Amino acid sequence: VRSTGPINQQTRQPLKGRKIGGGIRFGEMERDSILAHGASYLLHDRLHTCSDYHIADVCSLCGSLLTASIVQQQKITEKPLAELSPAISYSKKAFCQACKSSKGMETVAMPFVFRYLAAELAAMNIKVSLHLREQ
């Protein structure tokens, strides 16, 4: 439940144990007591935002999380005559490999452990499909 300190490279969550500078154990009873006191924002901040916050692209057409890749589109802009070489700037656009389309790509905030779980399930030939809705 700390925002700084060492993290596990595989799950991107804080290491456990005070001796090594990791996070403090935070169980279900502690979570329930914070919810009972009405501090849900604190709970979201400590367990999601400061822990393993991750932004992922999700295809809203097929619900795929793992097949989104970023295609860089090259744009050439002109500089003044003093500089002879043209400047190249890149804009990133998400592309779904399953749908073969870039339509319907949404950016979603989620814990990184969920993405890790989806990758583990994909290794066992189980597809995780996300159904997005408007808020």
mmCIF file with all atom_site columns, C-alpha atoms in Angstrom:
data_model
loop_
_atom_site.group_PDB
_atom_site.id
_atom_site.type_symbol
_atom_site.label_atom_id
_atom_site.label_alt_id
_atom_site.label_comp_id
_atom_site.label_asym_id
_atom_site.label_entity_id
_atom_site.label_seq_id
_atom_site.pdbx_PDB_ins_code
_atom_site.Cartn_x
_atom_site.Cartn_y
_atom_site.Cartn_z
_atom_site.occupancy
_atom_site.B_iso_or_equiv
_atom_site.pdbx_formal_charge
_atom_site.auth_seq_id
_atom_site.auth_comp_id
_atom_site.auth_asym_id
_atom_site.auth_atom_id
_atom_site.pdbx_PDB_model_num
ATOM 1   C CA . VAL A 1 1   ? 0.000   0.000   0.000   1.00 0.00 ? 1   VAL A CA 1
ATOM 2   C CA . ARG A 1 2   ? 2.963   2.297   -0.630  1.00 0.00 ? 2   ARG A CA 1
ATOM 3   C CA . SER A 1 3   ? 3.367   4.520   -3.650  1.00 0.00 ? 3   SER A CA 1
ATOM 4   C CA . THR A 1 4   ? 7.171   4.314   -3.711  1.00 0.00 ? 4   THR A CA 1
ATOM 5   C CA . GLY A 1 5   ? 9.605   1.470   -3.272  1.00 0.00 ? 5   GLY A CA 1
ATOM 6   C CA . PRO A 1 6   ? 10.636  -1.706  -5.050  1.00 0.00 ? 6   PRO A CA 1
ATOM 7   C CA . ILE A 1 7   ? 8.150   -3.504  -7.279  1.00 0.00 ? 7   ILE A CA 1
ATOM 8   C CA . ASN A 1 8   ? 7.864   -6.993  -8.712  1.00 0.00 ? 8   ASN A CA 1
ATOM 9   C CA . GLN A 1 9   ? 8.843   -6.754  -12.384 1.00 0.00 ? 9   GLN A CA 1
ATOM 10  C CA . GLN A 1 10  ? 6.401   -9.465  -13.427 1.00 0.00 ? 10  GLN A CA 1
ATOM 11  C CA . THR A 1 11  ? 3.222   -8.132  -11.789 1.00 0.00 ? 11  THR A CA 1
ATOM 12  C CA . ARG A 1 12  ? 4.266   -4.475  -11.289 1.00 0.00 ? 12  ARG A CA 1
ATOM 13  C CA . GLN A 1 13  ? 2.951   -4.595  -7.724  1.00 0.00 ? 13  GLN A CA 1
ATOM 14  C CA . PRO A 1 14  ? 4.910   -3.570  -4.599  1.00 0.00 ? 14  PRO A CA 1
ATOM 15  C CA . LEU A 1 15  ? 7.019   -6.253  -2.930  1.00 0.00 ? 15  LEU A CA 1
ATOM 16  C CA . LYS A 1 16  ? 5.763   -7.440  0.441   1.00 0.00 ? 16  LYS A CA 1
ATOM 17  C CA . GLY A 1 17  ? 7.633   -6.788  3.641   1.00 0.00 ? 17  GLY A CA 1
ATOM 18  C CA . ARG A 1 18  ? 8.736   -3.708  5.513   1.00 0.00 ? 18  ARG A CA 1
ATOM 19  C CA . LYS A 1 19  ? 12.344  -4.875  5.817   1.00 0.00 ? 19  LYS A CA 1
ATOM 20  C CA . ILE A 1 20  ? 12.973  -4.643  2.080   1.00 0.00 ? 20  ILE A CA 1
ATOM 21  C CA . GLY A 1 21  ? 11.042  -1.385  1.684   1.00 0.00 ? 21  GLY A CA 1
ATOM 22  C CA . GLY A 1 22  ? 8.000   -3.010  0.134   1.00 0.00 ? 22  GLY A CA 1
ATOM 23  C CA . GLY A 1 23  ? 4.307   -2.495  0.680   1.00 0.00 ? 23  GLY A CA 1
ATOM 24  C CA . ILE A 1 24  ? 2.388   -3.268  3.839   1.00 0.00 ? 24  ILE A CA 1
ATOM 25  C CA . ARG A 1 25  ? -0.010  -6.220  3.777   1.00 0.00 ? 25  ARG A CA 1
ATOM 26  C CA . PHE A 1 26  ? -3.556  -5.079  3.139   1.00 0.00 ? 26  PHE A CA 1
ATOM 27  C CA . GLY A 1 27  ? -6.161  -7.812  3.436   1.00 0.00 ? 27  GLY A CA 1
ATOM 28  C CA . GLU A 1 28  ? -9.894  -8.130  2.949   1.00 0.00 ? 28  GLU A CA 1
ATOM 29  C CA . MET A 1 29  ? -10.738 -7.039  6.492   1.00 0.00 ? 29  MET A CA 1
ATOM 30  C CA . GLU A 1 30  ? -8.708  -3.847  6.119   1.00 0.00 ? 30  GLU A CA 1
ATOM 31  C CA . ARG A 1 31  ? -10.350 -3.186  2.756   1.00 0.00 ? 31  ARG A CA 1
ATOM 32  C CA . ASP A 1 32  ? -13.824 -3.741  4.237   1.00 0.00 ? 32  ASP A CA 1
ATOM 33  C CA . SER A 1 33  ? -13.125 -1.385  7.141   1.00 0.00 ? 33  SER A CA 1
ATOM 34  C CA . ILE A 1 34  ? -12.053 1.403   4.769   1.00 0.00 ? 34  ILE A CA 1
ATOM 35  C CA . LEU A 1 35  ? -15.219 0.864   2.717   1.00 0.00 ? 35  LEU A CA 1
ATOM 36  C CA . ALA A 1 36  ? -17.334 0.927   5.896   1.00 0.00 ? 36  ALA A CA 1
ATOM 37  C CA . HIS A 1 37  ? -15.843 4.302   6.802   1.00 0.00 ? 37  HIS A CA 1
ATOM 38  C CA . GLY A 1 38  ? -16.829 5.683   3.407   1.00 0.00 ? 38  GLY A CA 1
ATOM 39  C CA . ALA A 1 39  ? -13.318 6.217   2.103   1.00 0.00 ? 39  ALA A CA 1
ATOM 40  C CA . SER A 1 40  ? -13.710 4.474   -1.238  1.00 0.00 ? 40  SER A CA 1
ATOM 41  C CA . TYR A 1 41  ? -11.554 7.068   -3.021  1.00 0.00 ? 41  TYR A CA 1
ATOM 42  C CA . LEU A 1 42  ? -8.681  6.288   -0.647  1.00 0.00 ? 42  LEU A CA 1
ATOM 43  C CA . LEU A 1 43  ? -9.140  2.588   -1.338  1.00 0.00 ? 43  LEU A CA 1
ATOM 44  C CA . HIS A 1 44  ? -9.075  3.148   -5.106  1.00 0.00 ? 44  HIS A CA 1
ATOM 45  C CA . ASP A 1 45  ? -6.030  5.402   -4.833  1.00 0.00 ? 45  ASP A CA 1
ATOM 46  C CA . ARG A 1 46  ? -3.983  3.034   -2.668  1.00 0.00 ? 46  ARG A CA 1
ATOM 47  C CA . LEU A 1 47  ? -4.913  -0.286  -4.284  1.00 0.00 ? 47  LEU A CA 1
ATOM 48  C CA . HIS A 1 48  ? -5.157  0.766   -7.936  1.00 0.00 ? 48  HIS A CA 1
ATOM 49  C CA . THR A 1 49  ? -3.597  4.125   -8.789  1.00 0.00 ? 49  THR A CA 1
ATOM 50  C CA . CYS A 1 50  ? -0.481  3.849   -6.602  1.00 0.00 ? 50  CYS A CA 1
ATOM 51  C CA . SER A 1 51  ? -0.060  0.094   -6.946  1.00 0.00 ? 51  SER A CA 1
ATOM 52  C CA . ASP A 1 52  ? -0.203  -1.262  -10.515 1.00 0.00 ? 52  ASP A CA 1
ATOM 53  C CA . TYR A 1 53  ? -2.101  1.286   -12.607 1.00 0.00 ? 53  TYR A CA 1
ATOM 54  C CA . HIS A 1 54  ? -1.995  0.374   -16.304 1.00 0.00 ? 54  HIS A CA 1
ATOM 55  C CA . ILE A 1 55  ? -3.565  1.851   -19.437 1.00 0.00 ? 55  ILE A CA 1
ATOM 56  C CA . ALA A 1 56  ? -4.493  -0.628  -22.158 1.00 0.00 ? 56  ALA A CA 1
ATOM 57  C CA . ASP A 1 57  ? -6.172  -0.493  -25.550 1.00 0.00 ? 57  ASP A CA 1
ATOM 58  C CA . VAL A 1 58  ? -9.284  -2.645  -25.905 1.00 0.00 ? 58  VAL A CA 1
ATOM 59  C CA . CYS A 1 59  ? -11.206 -3.370  -29.102 1.00 0.00 ? 59  CYS A CA 1
ATOM 60  C CA . SER A 1 60  ? -14.887 -2.678  -28.449 1.00 0.00 ? 60  SER A CA 1
ATOM 61  C CA . LEU A 1 61  ? -15.900 -4.721  -31.517 1.00 0.00 ? 61  LEU A CA 1
ATOM 62  C CA . CYS A 1 62  ? -14.418 -8.082  -30.497 1.00 0.00 ? 62  CYS A CA 1
ATOM 63  C CA . GLY A 1 63  ? -13.591 -7.358  -26.829 1.00 0.00 ? 63  GLY A CA 1
ATOM 64  C CA . SER A 1 64  ? -9.956  -8.296  -27.324 1.00 0.00 ? 64  SER A CA 1
ATOM 65  C CA . LEU A 1 65  ? -7.326  -7.034  -24.914 1.00 0.00 ? 65  LEU A CA 1
ATOM 66  C CA . LEU A 1 66  ? -4.182  -8.817  -26.018 1.00 0.00 ? 66  LEU A CA 1
ATOM 67  C CA . THR A 1 67  ? -4.269  -8.304  -29.770 1.00 0.00 ? 67  THR A CA 1
ATOM 68  C CA . ALA A 1 68  ? -4.106  -4.513  -29.820 1.00 0.00 ? 68  ALA A CA 1
ATOM 69  C CA . SER A 1 69  ? -0.891  -3.192  -31.350 1.00 0.00 ? 69  SER A CA 1
ATOM 70  C CA . ILE A 1 70  ? 0.229   0.328   -32.098 1.00 0.00 ? 70  ILE A CA 1
ATOM 71  C CA . VAL A 1 71  ? 0.854   1.309   -35.695 1.00 0.00 ? 71  VAL A CA 1
ATOM 72  C CA . GLN A 1 72  ? 2.928   4.422   -36.177 1.00 0.00 ? 72  GLN A CA 1
ATOM 73  C CA . GLN A 1 73  ? 1.761   6.690   -38.948 1.00 0.00 ? 73  GLN A CA 1
ATOM 74  C CA . GLN A 1 74  ? 4.466   8.861   -40.432 1.00 0.00 ? 74  GLN A CA 1
ATOM 75  C CA . LYS A 1 75  ? 3.654   12.517  -41.011 1.00 0.00 ? 75  LYS A CA 1
ATOM 76  C CA . ILE A 1 76  ? 6.059   14.950  -42.655 1.00 0.00 ? 76  ILE A CA 1
ATOM 77  C CA . THR A 1 77  ? 5.901   18.580  -41.631 1.00 0.00 ? 77  THR A CA 1
ATOM 78  C CA . GLU A 1 78  ? 7.796   21.413  -43.250 1.00 0.00 ? 78  GLU A CA 1
ATOM 79  C CA . LYS A 1 79  ? 10.361  23.531  -41.425 1.00 0.00 ? 79  LYS A CA 1
ATOM 80  C CA . PRO A 1 80  ? 11.634  27.002  -42.319 1.00 0.00 ? 80  PRO A CA 1
ATOM 81  C CA . LEU A 1 81  ? 14.162  27.301  -45.133 1.00 0.00 ? 81  LEU A CA 1
ATOM 82  C CA . ALA A 1 82  ? 17.021  27.642  -42.663 1.00 0.00 ? 82  ALA A CA 1
ATOM 83  C CA . GLU A 1 83  ? 16.647  23.960  -41.819 1.00 0.00 ? 83  GLU A CA 1
ATOM 84  C CA . LEU A 1 84  ? 16.920  21.793  -44.913 1.00 0.00 ? 84  LEU A CA 1
ATOM 85  C CA . SER A 1 85  ? 15.770  18.397  -43.631 1.00 0.00 ? 85  SER A CA 1
ATOM 86  C CA . PRO A 1 86  ? 12.027  17.857  -43.094 1.00 0.00 ? 86  PRO A CA 1
ATOM 87  C CA . ALA A 1 87  ? 10.853  17.031  -39.591 1.00 0.00 ? 87  ALA A CA 1
ATOM 88  C CA . ILE A 1 88  ? 9.137   13.703  -39.102 1.00 0.00 ? 88  ILE A CA 1
ATOM 89  C CA . SER A 1 89  ? 6.555   13.356  -36.355 1.00 0.00 ? 89  SER A CA 1
ATOM 90  C CA . TYR A 1 90  ? 4.752   10.174  -35.438 1.00 0.00 ? 90  TYR A CA 1
ATOM 91  C CA . SER A 1 91  ? 1.174   9.777   -34.261 1.00 0.00 ? 91  SER A CA 1
ATOM 92  C CA . LYS A 1 92  ? 0.190   6.525   -32.599 1.00 0.00 ? 92  LYS A CA 1
ATOM 93  C CA . LYS A 1 93  ? -2.954  4.681   -33.628 1.00 0.00 ? 93  LYS A CA 1
ATOM 94  C CA . ALA A 1 94  ? -4.154  1.435   -32.063 1.00 0.00 ? 94  ALA A CA 1
ATOM 95  C CA . PHE A 1 95  ? -4.908  -1.469  -34.395 1.00 0.00 ? 95  PHE A CA 1
ATOM 96  C CA . CYS A 1 96  ? -6.709  -4.734  -33.538 1.00 0.00 ? 96  CYS A CA 1
ATOM 97  C CA . GLN A 1 97  ? -5.043  -7.781  -35.086 1.00 0.00 ? 97  GLN A CA 1
ATOM 98  C CA . ALA A 1 98  ? -8.148  -9.967  -34.619 1.00 0.00 ? 98  ALA A CA 1
ATOM 99  C CA . CYS A 1 99  ? -10.575 -7.578  -36.374 1.00 0.00 ? 99  CYS A CA 1
ATOM 100 C CA . LYS A 1 100 ? -7.956  -6.219  -38.800 1.00 0.00 ? 100 LYS A CA 1
ATOM 101 C CA . SER A 1 101 ? -9.352  -2.763  -38.058 1.00 0.00 ? 101 SER A CA 1
ATOM 102 C CA . SER A 1 102 ? -8.563  0.352   -36.063 1.00 0.00 ? 102 SER A CA 1
ATOM 103 C CA . LYS A 1 103 ? -12.229 1.200   -35.482 1.00 0.00 ? 103 LYS A CA 1
ATOM 104 C CA . GLY A 1 104 ? -13.678 0.810   -32.017 1.00 0.00 ? 104 GLY A CA 1
ATOM 105 C CA . MET A 1 105 ? -10.394 0.969   -30.107 1.00 0.00 ? 105 MET A CA 1
ATOM 106 C CA . GLU A 1 106 ? -10.878 2.327   -26.585 1.00 0.00 ? 106 GLU A CA 1
ATOM 107 C CA . THR A 1 107 ? -8.326  3.213   -23.923 1.00 0.00 ? 107 THR A CA 1
ATOM 108 C CA . VAL A 1 108 ? -9.120  1.606   -20.562 1.00 0.00 ? 108 VAL A CA 1
ATOM 109 C CA . ALA A 1 109 ? -7.454  1.940   -17.147 1.00 0.00 ? 109 ALA A CA 1
ATOM 110 C CA . MET A 1 110 ? -7.025  -1.367  -15.340 1.00 0.00 ? 110 MET A CA 1
ATOM 111 C CA . PRO A 1 111 ? -4.675  -3.088  -12.903 1.00 0.00 ? 111 PRO A CA 1
ATOM 112 C CA . PHE A 1 112 ? -1.667  -4.587  -14.658 1.00 0.00 ? 112 PHE A CA 1
ATOM 113 C CA . VAL A 1 113 ? -2.332  -7.892  -12.892 1.00 0.00 ? 113 VAL A CA 1
ATOM 114 C CA . PHE A 1 114 ? -5.533  -8.229  -14.947 1.00 0.00 ? 114 PHE A CA 1
ATOM 115 C CA . ARG A 1 115 ? -3.503  -8.005  -18.145 1.00 0.00 ? 115 ARG A CA 1
ATOM 116 C CA . TYR A 1 116 ? -1.084  -10.571 -16.706 1.00 0.00 ? 116 TYR A CA 1
ATOM 117 C CA . LEU A 1 117 ? -4.033  -12.868 -15.862 1.00 0.00 ? 117 LEU A CA 1
ATOM 118 C CA . ALA A 1 118 ? -5.393  -12.515 -19.401 1.00 0.00 ? 118 ALA A CA 1
ATOM 119 C CA . ALA A 1 119 ? -1.971  -13.475 -20.799 1.00 0.00 ? 119 ALA A CA 1
ATOM 120 C CA . GLU A 1 120 ? -1.790  -16.513 -18.501 1.00 0.00 ? 120 GLU A CA 1
ATOM 121 C CA . LEU A 1 121 ? -5.279  -17.601 -19.572 1.00 0.00 ? 121 LEU A CA 1
ATOM 122 C CA . ALA A 1 122 ? -4.371  -17.063 -23.235 1.00 0.00 ? 122 ALA A CA 1
ATOM 123 C CA . ALA A 1 123 ? -1.445  -19.436 -22.734 1.00 0.00 ? 123 ALA A CA 1
ATOM 124 C CA . MET A 1 124 ? -4.017  -22.059 -21.685 1.00 0.00 ? 124 MET A CA 1
ATOM 125 C CA . ASN A 1 125 ? -6.163  -21.280 -24.774 1.00 0.00 ? 125 ASN A CA 1
ATOM 126 C CA . ILE A 1 126 ? -8.813  -19.374 -22.793 1.00 0.00 ? 126 ILE A CA 1
ATOM 127 C CA . LYS A 1 127 ? -9.834  -16.059 -24.353 1.00 0.00 ? 127 LYS A CA 1
ATOM 128 C CA . VAL A 1 128 ? -10.774 -13.134 -22.123 1.00 0.00 ? 128 VAL A CA 1
ATOM 129 C CA . SER A 1 129 ? -13.343 -10.911 -23.826 1.00 0.00 ? 129 SER A CA 1
ATOM 130 C CA . LEU A 1 130 ? -14.141 -7.455  -22.443 1.00 0.00 ? 130 LEU A CA 1
ATOM 131 C CA . HIS A 1 131 ? -17.530 -5.864  -23.054 1.00 0.00 ? 131 HIS A CA 1
ATOM 132 C CA . LEU A 1 132 ? -17.296 -2.067  -22.779 1.00 0.00 ? 132 LEU A CA 1
ATOM 133 C CA . ARG A 1 133 ? -20.195 0.240   -22.018 1.00 0.00 ? 133 ARG A CA 1
ATOM 134 C CA . GLU A 1 134 ? -20.666 4.008   -21.908 1.00 0.00 ? 134 GLU A CA 1
ATOM 135 C CA . GLN A 1 135 ? -20.423 5.773   -18.533 1.00 0.00 ? 135 GLN A CA 1
#
